[in-house]
PDB file of C-alpha atoms in Angstrom:
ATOM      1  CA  UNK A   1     138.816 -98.776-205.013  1.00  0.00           C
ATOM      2  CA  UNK A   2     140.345 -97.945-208.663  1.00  0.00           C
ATOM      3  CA  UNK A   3     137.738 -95.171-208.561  1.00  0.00           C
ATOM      4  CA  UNK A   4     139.227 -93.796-204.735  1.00  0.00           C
ATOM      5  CA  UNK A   5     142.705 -93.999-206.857  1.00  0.00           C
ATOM      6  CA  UNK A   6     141.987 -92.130-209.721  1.00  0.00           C
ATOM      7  CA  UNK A   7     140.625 -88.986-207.147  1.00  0.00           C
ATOM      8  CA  UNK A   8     143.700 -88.975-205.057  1.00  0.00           C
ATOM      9  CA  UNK A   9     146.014 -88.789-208.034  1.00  0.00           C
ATOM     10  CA  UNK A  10     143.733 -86.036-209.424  1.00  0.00           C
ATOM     11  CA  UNK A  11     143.423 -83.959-205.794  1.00  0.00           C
ATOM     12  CA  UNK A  12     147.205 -84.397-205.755  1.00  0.00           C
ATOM     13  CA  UNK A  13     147.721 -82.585-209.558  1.00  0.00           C
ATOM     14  CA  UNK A  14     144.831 -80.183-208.211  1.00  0.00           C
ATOM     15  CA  UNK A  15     146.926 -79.325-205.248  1.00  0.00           C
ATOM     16  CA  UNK A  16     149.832 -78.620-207.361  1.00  0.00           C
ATOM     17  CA  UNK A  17     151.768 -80.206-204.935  1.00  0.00           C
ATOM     18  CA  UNK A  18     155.635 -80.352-205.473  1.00  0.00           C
ATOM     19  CA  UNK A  19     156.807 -83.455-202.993  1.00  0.00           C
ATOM     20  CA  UNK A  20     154.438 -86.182-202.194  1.00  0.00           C
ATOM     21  CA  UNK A  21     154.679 -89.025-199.600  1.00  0.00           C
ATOM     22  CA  UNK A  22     151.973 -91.506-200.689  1.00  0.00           C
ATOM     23  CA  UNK A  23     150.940 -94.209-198.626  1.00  0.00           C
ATOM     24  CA  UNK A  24     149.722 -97.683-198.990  1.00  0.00           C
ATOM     25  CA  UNK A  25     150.908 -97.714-202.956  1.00  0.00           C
ATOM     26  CA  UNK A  26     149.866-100.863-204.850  1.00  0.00           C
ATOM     27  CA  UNK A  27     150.599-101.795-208.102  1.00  0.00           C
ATOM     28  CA  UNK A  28     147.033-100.791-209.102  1.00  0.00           C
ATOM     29  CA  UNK A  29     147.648 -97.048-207.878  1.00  0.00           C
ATOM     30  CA  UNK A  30     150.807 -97.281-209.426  1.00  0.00           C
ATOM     31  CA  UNK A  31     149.196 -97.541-212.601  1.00  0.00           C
ATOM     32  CA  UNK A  32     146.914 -95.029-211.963  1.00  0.00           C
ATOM     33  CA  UNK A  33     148.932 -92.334-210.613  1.00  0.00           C
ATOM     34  CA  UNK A  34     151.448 -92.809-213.482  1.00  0.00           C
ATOM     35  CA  UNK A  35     148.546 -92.146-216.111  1.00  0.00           C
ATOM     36  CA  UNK A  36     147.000 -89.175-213.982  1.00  0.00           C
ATOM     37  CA  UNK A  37     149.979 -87.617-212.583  1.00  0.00           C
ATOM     38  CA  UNK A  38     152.137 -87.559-215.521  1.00  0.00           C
ATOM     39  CA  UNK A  39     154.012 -84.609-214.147  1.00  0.00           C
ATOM     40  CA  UNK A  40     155.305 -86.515-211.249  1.00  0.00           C
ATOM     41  CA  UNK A  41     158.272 -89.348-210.522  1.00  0.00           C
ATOM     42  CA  UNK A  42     157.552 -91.373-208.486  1.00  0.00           C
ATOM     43  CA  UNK A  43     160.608 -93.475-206.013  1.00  0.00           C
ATOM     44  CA  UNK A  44     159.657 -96.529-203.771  1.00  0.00           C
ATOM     45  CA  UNK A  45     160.243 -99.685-203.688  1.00  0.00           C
ATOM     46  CA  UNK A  46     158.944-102.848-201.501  1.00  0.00           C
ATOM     47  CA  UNK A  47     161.341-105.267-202.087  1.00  0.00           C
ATOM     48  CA  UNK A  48     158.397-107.408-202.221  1.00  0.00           C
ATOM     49  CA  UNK A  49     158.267-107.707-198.398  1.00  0.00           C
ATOM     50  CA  UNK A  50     154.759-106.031-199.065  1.00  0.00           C
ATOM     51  CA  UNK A  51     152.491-105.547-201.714  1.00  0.00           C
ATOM     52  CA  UNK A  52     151.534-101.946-200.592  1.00  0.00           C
ATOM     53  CA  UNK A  53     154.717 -99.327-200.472  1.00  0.00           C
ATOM     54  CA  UNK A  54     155.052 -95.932-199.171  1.00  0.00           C
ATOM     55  CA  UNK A  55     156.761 -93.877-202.185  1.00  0.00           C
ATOM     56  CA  UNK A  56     158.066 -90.869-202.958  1.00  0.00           C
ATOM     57  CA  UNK A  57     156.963 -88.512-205.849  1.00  0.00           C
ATOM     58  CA  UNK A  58     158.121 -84.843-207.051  1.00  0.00           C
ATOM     59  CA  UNK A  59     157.787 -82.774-209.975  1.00  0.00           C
ATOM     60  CA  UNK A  60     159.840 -83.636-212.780  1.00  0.00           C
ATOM     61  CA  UNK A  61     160.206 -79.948-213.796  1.00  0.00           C
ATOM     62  CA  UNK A  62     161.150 -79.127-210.080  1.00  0.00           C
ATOM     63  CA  UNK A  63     164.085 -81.501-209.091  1.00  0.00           C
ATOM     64  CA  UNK A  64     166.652 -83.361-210.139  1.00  0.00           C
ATOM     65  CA  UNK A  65     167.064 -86.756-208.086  1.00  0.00           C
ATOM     66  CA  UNK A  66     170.303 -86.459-206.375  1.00  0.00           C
ATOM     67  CA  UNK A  67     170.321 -90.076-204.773  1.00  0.00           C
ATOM     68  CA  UNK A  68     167.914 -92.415-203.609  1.00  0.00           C
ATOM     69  CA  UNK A  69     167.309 -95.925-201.216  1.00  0.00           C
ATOM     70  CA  UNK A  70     164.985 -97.363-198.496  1.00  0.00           C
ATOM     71  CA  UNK A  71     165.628-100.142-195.840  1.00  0.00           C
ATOM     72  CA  UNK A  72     163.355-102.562-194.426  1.00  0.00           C
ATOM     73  CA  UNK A  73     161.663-101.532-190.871  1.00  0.00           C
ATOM     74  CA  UNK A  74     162.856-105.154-189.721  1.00  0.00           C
ATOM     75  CA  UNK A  75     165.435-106.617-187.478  1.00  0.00           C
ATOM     76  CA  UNK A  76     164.775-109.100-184.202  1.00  0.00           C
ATOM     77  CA  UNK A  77     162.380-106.639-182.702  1.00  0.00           C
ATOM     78  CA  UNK A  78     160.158-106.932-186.212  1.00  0.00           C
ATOM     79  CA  UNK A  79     160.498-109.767-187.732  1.00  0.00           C
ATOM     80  CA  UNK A  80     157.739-111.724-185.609  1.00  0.00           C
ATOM     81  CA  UNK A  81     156.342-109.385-183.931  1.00  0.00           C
ATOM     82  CA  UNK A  82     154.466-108.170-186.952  1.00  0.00           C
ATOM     83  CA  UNK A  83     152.230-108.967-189.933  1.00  0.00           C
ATOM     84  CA  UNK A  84     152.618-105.505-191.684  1.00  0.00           C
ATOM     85  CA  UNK A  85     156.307-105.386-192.402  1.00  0.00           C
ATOM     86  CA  UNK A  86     157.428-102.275-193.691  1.00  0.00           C
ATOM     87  CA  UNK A  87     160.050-100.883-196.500  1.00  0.00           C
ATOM     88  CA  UNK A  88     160.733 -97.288-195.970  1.00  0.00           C
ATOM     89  CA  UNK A  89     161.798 -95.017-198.588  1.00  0.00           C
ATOM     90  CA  UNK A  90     163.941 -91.807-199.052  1.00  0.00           C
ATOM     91  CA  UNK A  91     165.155 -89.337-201.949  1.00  0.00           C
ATOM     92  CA  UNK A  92     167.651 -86.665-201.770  1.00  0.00           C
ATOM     93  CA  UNK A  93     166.175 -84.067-204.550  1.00  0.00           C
ATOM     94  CA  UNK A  94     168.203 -81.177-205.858  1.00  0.00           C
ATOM     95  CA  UNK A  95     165.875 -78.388-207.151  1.00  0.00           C
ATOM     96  CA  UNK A  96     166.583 -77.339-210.650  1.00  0.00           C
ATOM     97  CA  UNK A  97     166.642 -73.008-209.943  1.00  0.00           C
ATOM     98  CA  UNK A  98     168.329 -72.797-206.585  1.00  0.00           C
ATOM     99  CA  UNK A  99     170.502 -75.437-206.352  1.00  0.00           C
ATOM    100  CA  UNK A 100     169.019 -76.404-202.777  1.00  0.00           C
ATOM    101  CA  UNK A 101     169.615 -80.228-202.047  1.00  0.00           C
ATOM    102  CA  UNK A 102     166.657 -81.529-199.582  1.00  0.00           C
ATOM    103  CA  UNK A 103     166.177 -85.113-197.907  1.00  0.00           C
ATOM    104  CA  UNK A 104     162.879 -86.328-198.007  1.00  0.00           C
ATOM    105  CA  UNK A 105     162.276 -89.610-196.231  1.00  0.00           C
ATOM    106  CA  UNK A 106     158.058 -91.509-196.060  1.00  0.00           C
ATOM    107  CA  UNK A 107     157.124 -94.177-193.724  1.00  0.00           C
ATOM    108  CA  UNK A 108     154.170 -96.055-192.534  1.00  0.00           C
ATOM    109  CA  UNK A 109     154.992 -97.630-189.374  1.00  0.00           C
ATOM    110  CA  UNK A 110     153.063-100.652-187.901  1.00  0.00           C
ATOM    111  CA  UNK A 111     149.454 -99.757-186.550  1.00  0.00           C
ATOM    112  CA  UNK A 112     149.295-102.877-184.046  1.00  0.00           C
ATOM    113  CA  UNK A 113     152.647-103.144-182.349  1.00  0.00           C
ATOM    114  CA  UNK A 114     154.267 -99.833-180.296  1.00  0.00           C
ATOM    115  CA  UNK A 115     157.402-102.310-179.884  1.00  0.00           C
ATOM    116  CA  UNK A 116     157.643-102.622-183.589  1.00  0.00           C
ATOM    117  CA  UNK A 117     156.526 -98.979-184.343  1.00  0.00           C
ATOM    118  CA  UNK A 118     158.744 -97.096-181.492  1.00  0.00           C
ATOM    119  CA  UNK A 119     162.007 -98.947-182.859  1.00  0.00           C
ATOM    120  CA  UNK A 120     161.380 -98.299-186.236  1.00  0.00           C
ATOM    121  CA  UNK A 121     161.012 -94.480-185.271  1.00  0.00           C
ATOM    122  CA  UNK A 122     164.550 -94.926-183.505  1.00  0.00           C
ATOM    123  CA  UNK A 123     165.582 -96.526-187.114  1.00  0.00           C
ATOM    124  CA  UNK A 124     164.472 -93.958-188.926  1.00  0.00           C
ATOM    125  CA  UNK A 125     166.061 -91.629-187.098  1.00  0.00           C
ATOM    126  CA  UNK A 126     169.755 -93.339-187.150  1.00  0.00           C
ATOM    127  CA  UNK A 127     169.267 -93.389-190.590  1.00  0.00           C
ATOM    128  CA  UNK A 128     168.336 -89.468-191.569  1.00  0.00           C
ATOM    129  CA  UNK A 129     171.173 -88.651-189.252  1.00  0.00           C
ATOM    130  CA  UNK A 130     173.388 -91.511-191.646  1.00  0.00           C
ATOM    131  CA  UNK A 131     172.516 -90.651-194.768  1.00  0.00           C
ATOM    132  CA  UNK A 132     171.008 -86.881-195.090  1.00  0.00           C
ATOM    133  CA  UNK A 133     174.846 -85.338-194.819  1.00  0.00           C
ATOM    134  CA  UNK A 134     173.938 -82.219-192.709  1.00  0.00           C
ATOM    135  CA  UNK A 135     171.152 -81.320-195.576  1.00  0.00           C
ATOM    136  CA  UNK A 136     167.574 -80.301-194.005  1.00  0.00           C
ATOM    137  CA  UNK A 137     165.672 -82.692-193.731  1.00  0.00           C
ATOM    138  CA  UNK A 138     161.365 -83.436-194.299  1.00  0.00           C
ATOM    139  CA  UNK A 139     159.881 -86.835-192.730  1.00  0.00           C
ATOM    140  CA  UNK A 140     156.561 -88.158-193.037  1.00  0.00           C
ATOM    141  CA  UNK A 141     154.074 -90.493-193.528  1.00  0.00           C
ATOM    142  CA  UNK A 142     151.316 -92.822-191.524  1.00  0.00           C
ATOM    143  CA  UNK A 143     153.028 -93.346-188.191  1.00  0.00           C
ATOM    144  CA  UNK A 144     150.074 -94.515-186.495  1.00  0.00           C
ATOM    145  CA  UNK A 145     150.651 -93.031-183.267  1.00  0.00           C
ATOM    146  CA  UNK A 146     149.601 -89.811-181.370  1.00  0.00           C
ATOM    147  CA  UNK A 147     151.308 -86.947-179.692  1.00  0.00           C
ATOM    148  CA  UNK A 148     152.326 -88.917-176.331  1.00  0.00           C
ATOM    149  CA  UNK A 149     153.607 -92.147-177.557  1.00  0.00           C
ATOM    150  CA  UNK A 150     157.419 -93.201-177.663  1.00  0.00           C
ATOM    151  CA  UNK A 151     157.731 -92.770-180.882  1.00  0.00           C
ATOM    152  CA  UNK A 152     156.859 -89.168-181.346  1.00  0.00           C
ATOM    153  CA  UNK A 153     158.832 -88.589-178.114  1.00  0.00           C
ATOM    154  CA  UNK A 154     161.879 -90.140-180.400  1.00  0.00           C
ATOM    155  CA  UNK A 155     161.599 -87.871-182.900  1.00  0.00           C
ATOM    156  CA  UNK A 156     160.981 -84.699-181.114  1.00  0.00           C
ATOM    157  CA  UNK A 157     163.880 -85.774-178.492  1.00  0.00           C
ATOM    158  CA  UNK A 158     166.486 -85.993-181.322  1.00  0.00           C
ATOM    159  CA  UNK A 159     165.762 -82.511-182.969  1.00  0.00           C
ATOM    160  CA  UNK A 160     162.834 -83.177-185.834  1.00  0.00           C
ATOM    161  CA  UNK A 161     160.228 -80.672-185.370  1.00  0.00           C
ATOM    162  CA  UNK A 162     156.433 -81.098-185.962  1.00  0.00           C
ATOM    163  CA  UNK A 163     155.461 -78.894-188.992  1.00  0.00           C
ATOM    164  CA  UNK A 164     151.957 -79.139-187.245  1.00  0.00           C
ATOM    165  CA  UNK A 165     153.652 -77.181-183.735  1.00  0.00           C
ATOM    166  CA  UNK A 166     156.138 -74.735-185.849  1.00  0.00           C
ATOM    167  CA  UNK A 167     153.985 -73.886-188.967  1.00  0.00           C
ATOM    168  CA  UNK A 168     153.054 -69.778-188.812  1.00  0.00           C
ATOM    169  CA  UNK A 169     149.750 -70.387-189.946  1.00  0.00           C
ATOM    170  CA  UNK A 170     148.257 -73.920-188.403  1.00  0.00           C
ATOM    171  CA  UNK A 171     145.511 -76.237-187.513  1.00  0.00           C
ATOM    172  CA  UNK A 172     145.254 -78.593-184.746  1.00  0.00           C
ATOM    173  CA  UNK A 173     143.605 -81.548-184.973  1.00  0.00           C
ATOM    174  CA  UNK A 174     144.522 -85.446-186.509  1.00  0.00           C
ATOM    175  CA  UNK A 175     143.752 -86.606-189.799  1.00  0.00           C
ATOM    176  CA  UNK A 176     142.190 -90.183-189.173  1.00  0.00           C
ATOM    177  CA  UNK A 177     138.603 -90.005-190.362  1.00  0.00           C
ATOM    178  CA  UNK A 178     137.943 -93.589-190.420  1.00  0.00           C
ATOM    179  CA  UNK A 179     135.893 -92.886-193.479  1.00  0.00           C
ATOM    180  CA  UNK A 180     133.257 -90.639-191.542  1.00  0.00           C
ATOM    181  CA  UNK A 181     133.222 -92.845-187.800  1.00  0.00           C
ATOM    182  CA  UNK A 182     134.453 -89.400-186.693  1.00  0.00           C
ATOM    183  CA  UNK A 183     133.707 -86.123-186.562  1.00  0.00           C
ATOM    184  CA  UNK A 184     135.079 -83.449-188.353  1.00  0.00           C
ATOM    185  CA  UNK A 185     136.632 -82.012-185.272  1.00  0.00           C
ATOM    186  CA  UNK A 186     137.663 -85.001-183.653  1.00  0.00           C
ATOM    187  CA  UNK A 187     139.839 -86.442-185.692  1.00  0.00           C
ATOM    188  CA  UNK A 188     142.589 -88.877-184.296  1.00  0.00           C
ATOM    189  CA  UNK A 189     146.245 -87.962-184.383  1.00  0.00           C
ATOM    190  CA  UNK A 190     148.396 -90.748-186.742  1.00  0.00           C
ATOM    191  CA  UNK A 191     149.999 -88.776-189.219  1.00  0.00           C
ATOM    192  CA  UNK A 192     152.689 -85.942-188.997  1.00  0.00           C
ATOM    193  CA  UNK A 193     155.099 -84.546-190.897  1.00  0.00           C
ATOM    194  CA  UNK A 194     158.646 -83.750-189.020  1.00  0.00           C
ATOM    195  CA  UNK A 195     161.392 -81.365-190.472  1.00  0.00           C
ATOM    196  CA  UNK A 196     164.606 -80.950-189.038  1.00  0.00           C
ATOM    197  CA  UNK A 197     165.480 -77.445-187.480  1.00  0.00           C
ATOM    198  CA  UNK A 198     166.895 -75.349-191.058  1.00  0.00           C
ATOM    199  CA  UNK A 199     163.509 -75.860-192.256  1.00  0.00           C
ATOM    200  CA  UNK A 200     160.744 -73.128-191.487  1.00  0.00           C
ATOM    201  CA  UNK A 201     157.356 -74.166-192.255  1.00  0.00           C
ATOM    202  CA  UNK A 202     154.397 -71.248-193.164  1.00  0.00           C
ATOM    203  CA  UNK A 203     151.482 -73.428-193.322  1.00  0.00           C
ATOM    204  CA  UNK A 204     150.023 -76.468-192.128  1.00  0.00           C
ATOM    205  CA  UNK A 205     146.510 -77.987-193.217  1.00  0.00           C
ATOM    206  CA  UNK A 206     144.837 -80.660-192.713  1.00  0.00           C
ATOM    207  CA  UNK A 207     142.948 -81.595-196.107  1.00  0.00           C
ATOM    208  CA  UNK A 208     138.810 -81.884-195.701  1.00  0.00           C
ATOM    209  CA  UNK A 209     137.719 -82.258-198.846  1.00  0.00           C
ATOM    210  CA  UNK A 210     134.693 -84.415-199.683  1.00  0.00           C
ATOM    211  CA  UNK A 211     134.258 -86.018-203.132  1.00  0.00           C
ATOM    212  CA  UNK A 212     130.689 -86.965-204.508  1.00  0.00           C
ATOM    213  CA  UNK A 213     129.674 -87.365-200.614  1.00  0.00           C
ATOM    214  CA  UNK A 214     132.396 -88.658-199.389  1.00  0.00           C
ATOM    215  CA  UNK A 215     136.293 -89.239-198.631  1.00  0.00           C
ATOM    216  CA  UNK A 216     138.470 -90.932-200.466  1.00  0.00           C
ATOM    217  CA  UNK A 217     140.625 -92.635-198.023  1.00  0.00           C
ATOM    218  CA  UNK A 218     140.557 -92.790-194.234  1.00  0.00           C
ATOM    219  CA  UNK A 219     143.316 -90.473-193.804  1.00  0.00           C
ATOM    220  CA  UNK A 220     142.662 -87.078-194.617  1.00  0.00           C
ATOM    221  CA  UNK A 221     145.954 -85.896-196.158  1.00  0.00           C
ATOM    222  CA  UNK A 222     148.362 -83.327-195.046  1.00  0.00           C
ATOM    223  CA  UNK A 223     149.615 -80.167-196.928  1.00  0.00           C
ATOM    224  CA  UNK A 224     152.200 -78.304-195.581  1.00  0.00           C
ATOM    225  CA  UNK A 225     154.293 -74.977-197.323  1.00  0.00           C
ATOM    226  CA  UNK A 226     158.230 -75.195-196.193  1.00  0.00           C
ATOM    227  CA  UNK A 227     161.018 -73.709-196.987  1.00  0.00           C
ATOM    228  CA  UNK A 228     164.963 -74.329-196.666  1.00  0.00           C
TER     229      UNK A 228
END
């Protein structure tokens, strides 16, 4: 598994990417991406409800960290209704040569429960409407659910857009691989990445890459070029 680490920190520098929502974070990555990434900070934090997070990371050079927090994904409706209980995690970043503030929330909502998963869609969306103050707004991460459930109904039904849906150039298809089980073309819907309306997104891929054979997670990761 160290050796599945080490290639998603280096795809990530490869990719050049300037905002990254990683999921299912240990202490172990941590490490890892820290060492391979150097050019990145990384925000998250579990609170020790879980020993895997879903963190934030950005280039250094890029943005300044305005502010930062994350609240559990808990309440009566969670806490026994799950065993995967969930921190989730958001930055407000201020980019060094324009100024522009952005709010970048991650999550990784629960893959057994659609109780537990549609209210903590409804949370997260109080809570970018709380706390992004009218800035535009980028939400992603591993919400284990597809394009008809509740909680992408939520999200859609209070303004976020799918960057998949509103992205010039585009692919359709999910990212869920389930380390080969499926095809290349039928890949299952499970992660998305939302943006609120004064955002316009230019691409959206969904990352196929195959190292030594194989892939090195289950998820095939997302790239997506936006502006604001």
């Amino acid at each position: 598994i160290e050796n599945r680490y080490q290639k998603v920190a280096q795809k990530i520098v490869a990719d050049n990417a300037d905002i990254v929502m990683l999921q299912e974070y240990t202490d172990a990555f941590d490490k890892i991406f820290k060492e391979t990434a150097t050019g990145y900070t990384v925000y998250g934090d579990a609170h020790g409800i879980s020993d895997e997070g879903a963190p934030v990371a950005w280039k250094t050079t890029k943005y300044d960290l305005v502010k930062s927090g994350n609240f559990a994904a808990s309440g009566e409706w969670c806490a026994t209704a799950t065993k995967y209980p969930r921190v989730i995690n958001w930055v407000i970043l201020k980019d060094k040569e324009t100024g522009g503030e952005l709010f970048v929330m991650n999550i990784h909502t629960d893959p057994e429960s659609d109780m537990v998963r549609t209210n903590s869609c409804a949370l997260a969306v109080e809570k970018m409407k709380e706390l992004s103050g009218n800035r535009p707004v980028v939400v992603g991460g591993d919400w284990n659910m597809g394009l008809t459930d509740t909680g992408y109904r939520i999200l859609t039904e209070s303004g976020y857009l799918d960057v998949r849906i509103q992205a010039e150039d585009t692919v359709y298809g999910g990212s869920f691989n389930a380390w080969g089980d499926r095809s290349d073309d039928n890949f299952a819907y499970g992660d998305h990445i939302f943006m609120s309306e004064n955002v316009a997104a230019e691409k959206y891929e969904v990352v196929n890459d195959y190292y030594d054979g194989e892939h090195i997670s289950d998820h095939n990761p997302l790239l997506a070029i936006l502006y604001y």
